[in-house]
């Protein structure tokens, strides 16, 4: 299957700082990438849909000024958690859609802990 | 009504048995169907995709799609303890730009 990478895999930061998470599709081009968050023992929650070259579409309840998404190329999308607070601590997972196979592949996730 | 519904479980089966996971979806316009496996603390990984009515087999896994009844299932034969995970069903609809709709997942435990 296709490979999607995420970096960093784990980050610990102080409250008030910003954290950038990168998501890359390594062997295919992805015009669309998705950002999810998942709390322990809970289901995936879609945060936003990221389209290359255009603004991201955010799900209801997700603050676009807090979770900045940039999809500057067909293989890279970034999520920046601005002014992070402890309640932002979560498992953030990106996925990329392979438009040829119409399949969504997930990155390994980034575990964020805000102190 | 949720787009995709799954029984959250937990579903427990003995090692070597067949595990049957079910998923129903609400929109008849749904076109593509996927099963993902998610181990605790890890991200989901794709197991199977199915697009037309009937069965699709891949090793110990068989996906079954019935569009008339709007359900898709996943059978795991000869279940192994390593199959213990949460299984997510996902569906896409063409009239939403092929947006993926995920179920909440079914937790499976295979008992040695």
Short mmCIF file of C-alpha atoms in Angstrom, two decimals:
data_model
loop_
_atom_site.label_atom_id
_atom_site.label_comp_id
_atom_site.label_asym_id
_atom_site.label_seq_id
_atom_site.Cartn_x
_atom_site.Cartn_y
_atom_site.Cartn_z
CA UNK A 1 0.00 0.00 0.00
CA UNK A 2 0.89 3.65 -0.25
CA UNK A 3 3.06 5.27 2.41
CA UNK A 4 2.21 8.37 4.39
CA UNK A 5 4.66 9.78 6.89
CA UNK A 6 4.16 12.16 9.77
CA UNK A 7 6.68 14.18 11.69
CA UNK A 8 7.23 14.41 14.55
CA UNK A 9 5.85 11.19 15.97
CA UNK A 10 5.78 12.60 19.46
CA UNK A 11 6.07 16.13 20.84
CA UNK A 12 5.94 17.64 24.27
CA UNK A 13 5.58 21.39 24.53
CA UNK A 14 4.80 24.08 27.01
CA UNK A 15 1.41 25.73 27.14
CA UNK A 16 1.25 28.74 24.86
CA UNK A 17 3.70 27.51 22.26
CA UNK A 18 2.88 26.49 18.71
CA UNK A 19 3.52 23.07 17.25
CA UNK A 20 3.78 22.16 13.58
CA UNK A 21 3.04 18.65 12.35
CA UNK A 22 3.99 17.57 8.83
CA UNK A 23 2.21 14.97 6.76
CA UNK A 24 3.79 13.63 3.57
CA UNK A 25 2.64 11.19 0.95
CA UNK A 26 5.84 9.43 -0.03
CA UNK A 27 4.97 7.49 -3.16
CA UNK A 28 1.87 9.11 -4.55
CA UNK A 29 0.41 12.54 -5.08
CA UNK A 30 -2.41 13.57 -2.83
CA UNK A 31 -4.60 16.47 -3.83
CA UNK A 32 -6.57 15.90 -0.67
CA UNK A 33 -5.31 15.23 2.83
CA UNK A 34 -7.29 14.93 6.03
CA UNK A 35 -6.47 15.76 9.62
CA UNK A 36 -7.98 13.81 12.50
CA UNK A 37 -7.58 13.81 16.22
CA UNK A 38 -8.29 10.92 18.52
CA UNK A 39 -8.60 10.83 22.28
CA UNK A 40 -7.81 7.62 24.17
CA UNK A 41 -10.36 4.88 23.52
CA UNK A 42 -12.43 7.22 21.36
CA UNK A 43 -13.15 7.19 17.67
CA UNK A 44 -11.43 9.26 15.02
CA UNK A 45 -12.67 12.81 14.76
CA UNK A 46 -12.21 14.56 11.43
CA UNK A 47 -10.87 18.05 12.00
CA UNK A 48 -10.41 19.36 8.48
CA UNK A 49 -9.99 18.49 4.84
CA UNK A 50 -6.93 19.96 3.20
CA UNK A 51 -6.90 20.56 -0.54
CA UNK A 52 -3.71 21.37 -2.37
CA UNK A 53 -3.53 25.01 -3.34
CA UNK A 54 -6.71 26.09 -1.59
CA UNK A 55 -8.03 26.77 1.87
CA UNK A 56 -8.82 23.89 4.15
CA UNK A 57 -12.38 22.97 4.99
CA UNK A 58 -12.90 22.71 8.72
CA UNK A 59 -15.47 20.58 10.48
CA UNK A 60 -17.99 22.21 12.73
CA UNK A 61 -16.54 23.14 16.07
CA UNK A 62 -12.92 23.15 14.93
CA UNK A 63 -11.28 26.56 15.24
CA UNK A 64 -9.50 27.39 12.01
CA UNK A 65 -7.40 30.10 13.67
CA UNK A 66 -6.13 27.63 16.23
CA UNK A 67 -5.48 24.74 13.88
CA UNK A 68 -3.75 26.20 10.86
CA UNK A 69 -3.55 23.95 7.86
CA UNK A 70 -1.37 24.46 4.83
CA UNK A 71 -1.30 22.18 1.81
CA UNK A 72 1.36 23.76 -0.34
CA UNK A 73 2.22 20.81 -2.54
CA UNK A 74 0.77 17.53 -3.73
CA UNK A 75 2.81 15.61 -1.18
CA UNK A 76 2.86 17.81 1.90
CA UNK A 77 0.28 19.17 4.31
CA UNK A 78 1.04 20.78 7.65
CA UNK A 79 -1.05 21.29 10.75
CA UNK A 80 0.02 23.98 13.20
CA UNK A 81 -1.54 23.97 16.64
CA UNK A 82 -1.20 27.58 17.72
CA UNK A 83 -0.97 28.64 21.36
CA UNK A 84 -1.35 25.08 22.49
CA UNK A 85 -3.07 24.31 25.77
CA UNK A 86 -3.25 21.08 27.78
CA UNK A 87 -6.69 20.30 26.36
CA UNK A 88 -5.07 20.14 22.91
CA UNK A 89 -3.10 17.10 24.02
CA UNK A 90 -4.21 14.31 21.74
CA UNK A 91 -3.23 11.90 19.01
CA UNK A 92 -3.23 13.73 15.68
CA UNK A 93 -3.42 11.59 12.56
CA UNK A 94 -3.24 12.68 8.96
CA UNK A 95 -4.35 10.76 5.94
CA UNK A 96 -3.89 11.23 2.23
CA UNK A 97 -6.22 10.23 -0.51
CA UNK A 98 -4.76 8.46 -3.47
CA UNK A 99 -6.99 9.78 -6.23
CA UNK A 100 -6.05 6.99 -8.62
CA UNK A 101 -7.11 4.24 -6.24
CA UNK A 102 -9.72 6.36 -4.45
CA UNK A 103 -8.30 5.09 -1.19
CA UNK A 104 -7.30 6.92 1.98
CA UNK A 105 -4.01 6.02 3.65
CA UNK A 106 -3.13 7.08 7.16
CA UNK A 107 0.09 8.41 8.57
CA UNK A 108 1.45 6.89 11.79
CA UNK A 109 0.15 9.75 13.91
CA UNK A 110 1.66 12.40 16.17
CA UNK A 111 1.17 12.25 19.88
CA UNK A 112 1.03 15.77 21.33
CA UNK A 113 1.38 16.48 25.03
CA UNK A 114 0.98 20.06 26.18
CA UNK A 115 2.23 20.75 29.68
CA UNK B 1 -29.00 8.86 11.67
CA UNK B 2 -25.28 8.35 11.41
CA UNK B 3 -23.73 7.88 8.01
CA UNK B 4 -21.97 4.70 9.05
CA UNK B 5 -22.87 2.53 12.01
CA UNK B 6 -20.97 -0.24 13.66
CA UNK B 7 -21.52 -2.21 16.82
CA UNK B 8 -18.85 -0.93 19.19
CA UNK B 9 -18.44 -4.34 20.79
CA UNK B 10 -16.34 -5.61 22.34
CA UNK B 11 -16.54 -8.73 20.24
CA UNK B 12 -14.68 -11.70 21.64
CA UNK B 13 -13.92 -14.85 19.70
CA UNK B 14 -11.68 -17.82 20.50
CA UNK B 15 -8.50 -18.32 18.55
CA UNK B 16 -9.16 -20.17 15.30
CA UNK B 17 -12.79 -19.10 15.06
CA UNK B 18 -14.38 -16.82 12.47
CA UNK B 19 -14.86 -13.22 13.53
CA UNK B 20 -17.72 -11.40 11.84
CA UNK B 21 -17.79 -7.62 11.84
CA UNK B 22 -20.74 -5.70 10.45
CA UNK B 23 -21.31 -2.18 9.21
CA UNK B 24 -24.40 -0.44 7.88
CA UNK B 25 -24.56 2.82 5.98
CA UNK B 26 -27.34 5.26 5.42
CA UNK B 27 -26.87 6.60 1.91
CA UNK B 28 -27.74 4.46 -1.09
CA UNK B 29 -25.42 6.60 -3.20
CA UNK B 30 -22.38 5.25 -1.40
CA UNK B 31 -19.88 3.84 -3.82
CA UNK B 32 -16.70 2.68 -2.14
CA UNK B 33 -16.29 0.71 1.04
CA UNK B 34 -13.24 0.13 3.18
CA UNK B 35 -12.17 -1.75 6.26
CA UNK B 36 -9.34 -0.42 8.42
CA UNK B 37 -7.67 -2.01 11.41
CA UNK B 38 -6.40 0.10 14.28
CA UNK B 39 -4.23 -1.30 17.02
CA UNK B 40 -4.26 0.49 20.35
CA UNK B 41 -2.08 3.57 20.21
CA UNK B 42 -1.52 3.28 16.47
CA UNK B 43 -3.10 4.84 13.40
CA UNK B 44 -5.53 2.94 11.16
CA UNK B 45 -4.21 0.73 8.39
CA UNK B 46 -6.15 -0.32 5.33
CA UNK B 47 -7.15 -3.99 5.20
CA UNK B 48 -9.66 -4.25 2.38
CA UNK B 49 -11.58 -2.20 -0.11
CA UNK B 50 -14.70 -3.34 -1.94
CA UNK B 51 -16.70 -1.59 -4.61
CA UNK B 52 -19.26 -4.04 -5.99
CA UNK B 53 -21.81 -6.41 -4.54
CA UNK B 54 -20.58 -9.79 -3.43
CA UNK B 55 -17.53 -11.14 -1.69
CA UNK B 56 -13.91 -10.17 -1.94
CA UNK B 57 -11.29 -12.39 -0.38
CA UNK B 58 -7.74 -11.55 0.64
CA UNK B 59 -6.00 -14.21 2.67
CA UNK B 60 -7.93 -14.77 5.89
CA UNK B 61 -10.09 -11.71 5.27
CA UNK B 62 -13.32 -11.61 3.29
CA UNK B 63 -15.30 -8.43 2.72
CA UNK B 64 -18.95 -8.77 1.81
CA UNK B 65 -21.02 -5.99 0.28
CA UNK B 66 -24.78 -5.90 -0.10
CA UNK B 67 -25.87 -2.56 -1.53
CA UNK B 68 -29.55 -3.45 -1.53
CA UNK B 69 -29.45 -3.97 2.24
CA UNK B 70 -26.84 -1.27 2.74
CA UNK B 71 -24.40 -3.29 4.71
CA UNK B 72 -20.80 -4.33 4.43
CA UNK B 73 -19.16 -6.95 6.57
CA UNK B 74 -15.70 -8.28 7.25
CA UNK B 75 -15.04 -11.93 8.06
CA UNK B 76 -11.76 -12.98 9.60
CA UNK B 77 -11.11 -16.70 9.33
CA UNK B 78 -8.81 -18.59 11.67
CA UNK B 79 -8.71 -15.61 14.02
CA UNK B 80 -5.40 -15.00 15.74
CA UNK B 81 -4.62 -13.04 18.91
CA UNK B 82 -2.76 -10.60 16.67
CA UNK B 83 -6.09 -9.75 15.04
CA UNK B 84 -7.21 -8.14 18.30
CA UNK B 85 -7.79 -4.51 17.38
CA UNK B 86 -10.49 -2.01 16.54
CA UNK B 87 -11.91 -2.38 13.05
CA UNK B 88 -13.19 0.72 11.29
CA UNK B 89 -15.63 0.71 8.42
CA UNK B 90 -15.46 3.60 5.96
CA UNK B 91 -17.73 4.61 3.12
CA UNK B 92 -17.48 7.22 0.39
CA UNK B 93 -20.18 8.99 -1.57
CA UNK B 94 -19.57 10.57 -4.94
CA UNK B 95 -21.92 13.48 -4.31
CA UNK B 96 -19.76 14.67 -1.41
CA UNK B 97 -16.52 14.78 -3.37
CA UNK B 98 -15.73 11.26 -2.25
CA UNK B 99 -15.53 12.29 1.38
CA UNK B 100 -14.84 9.38 3.70
CA UNK B 101 -17.34 8.61 6.43
CA UNK B 102 -16.02 6.44 9.24
CA UNK B 103 -17.88 4.29 11.70
CA UNK B 104 -16.90 4.44 15.33
CA UNK B 105 -15.25 1.05 15.12
CA UNK B 106 -15.76 -2.43 16.55
CA UNK B 107 -13.32 -3.69 19.16
CA UNK B 108 -12.30 -7.30 18.54
CA UNK B 109 -10.53 -9.52 21.05
CA UNK B 110 -9.27 -12.94 20.00
CA UNK B 111 -8.85 -15.14 23.03
CA UNK B 112 -5.92 -17.58 22.91
#
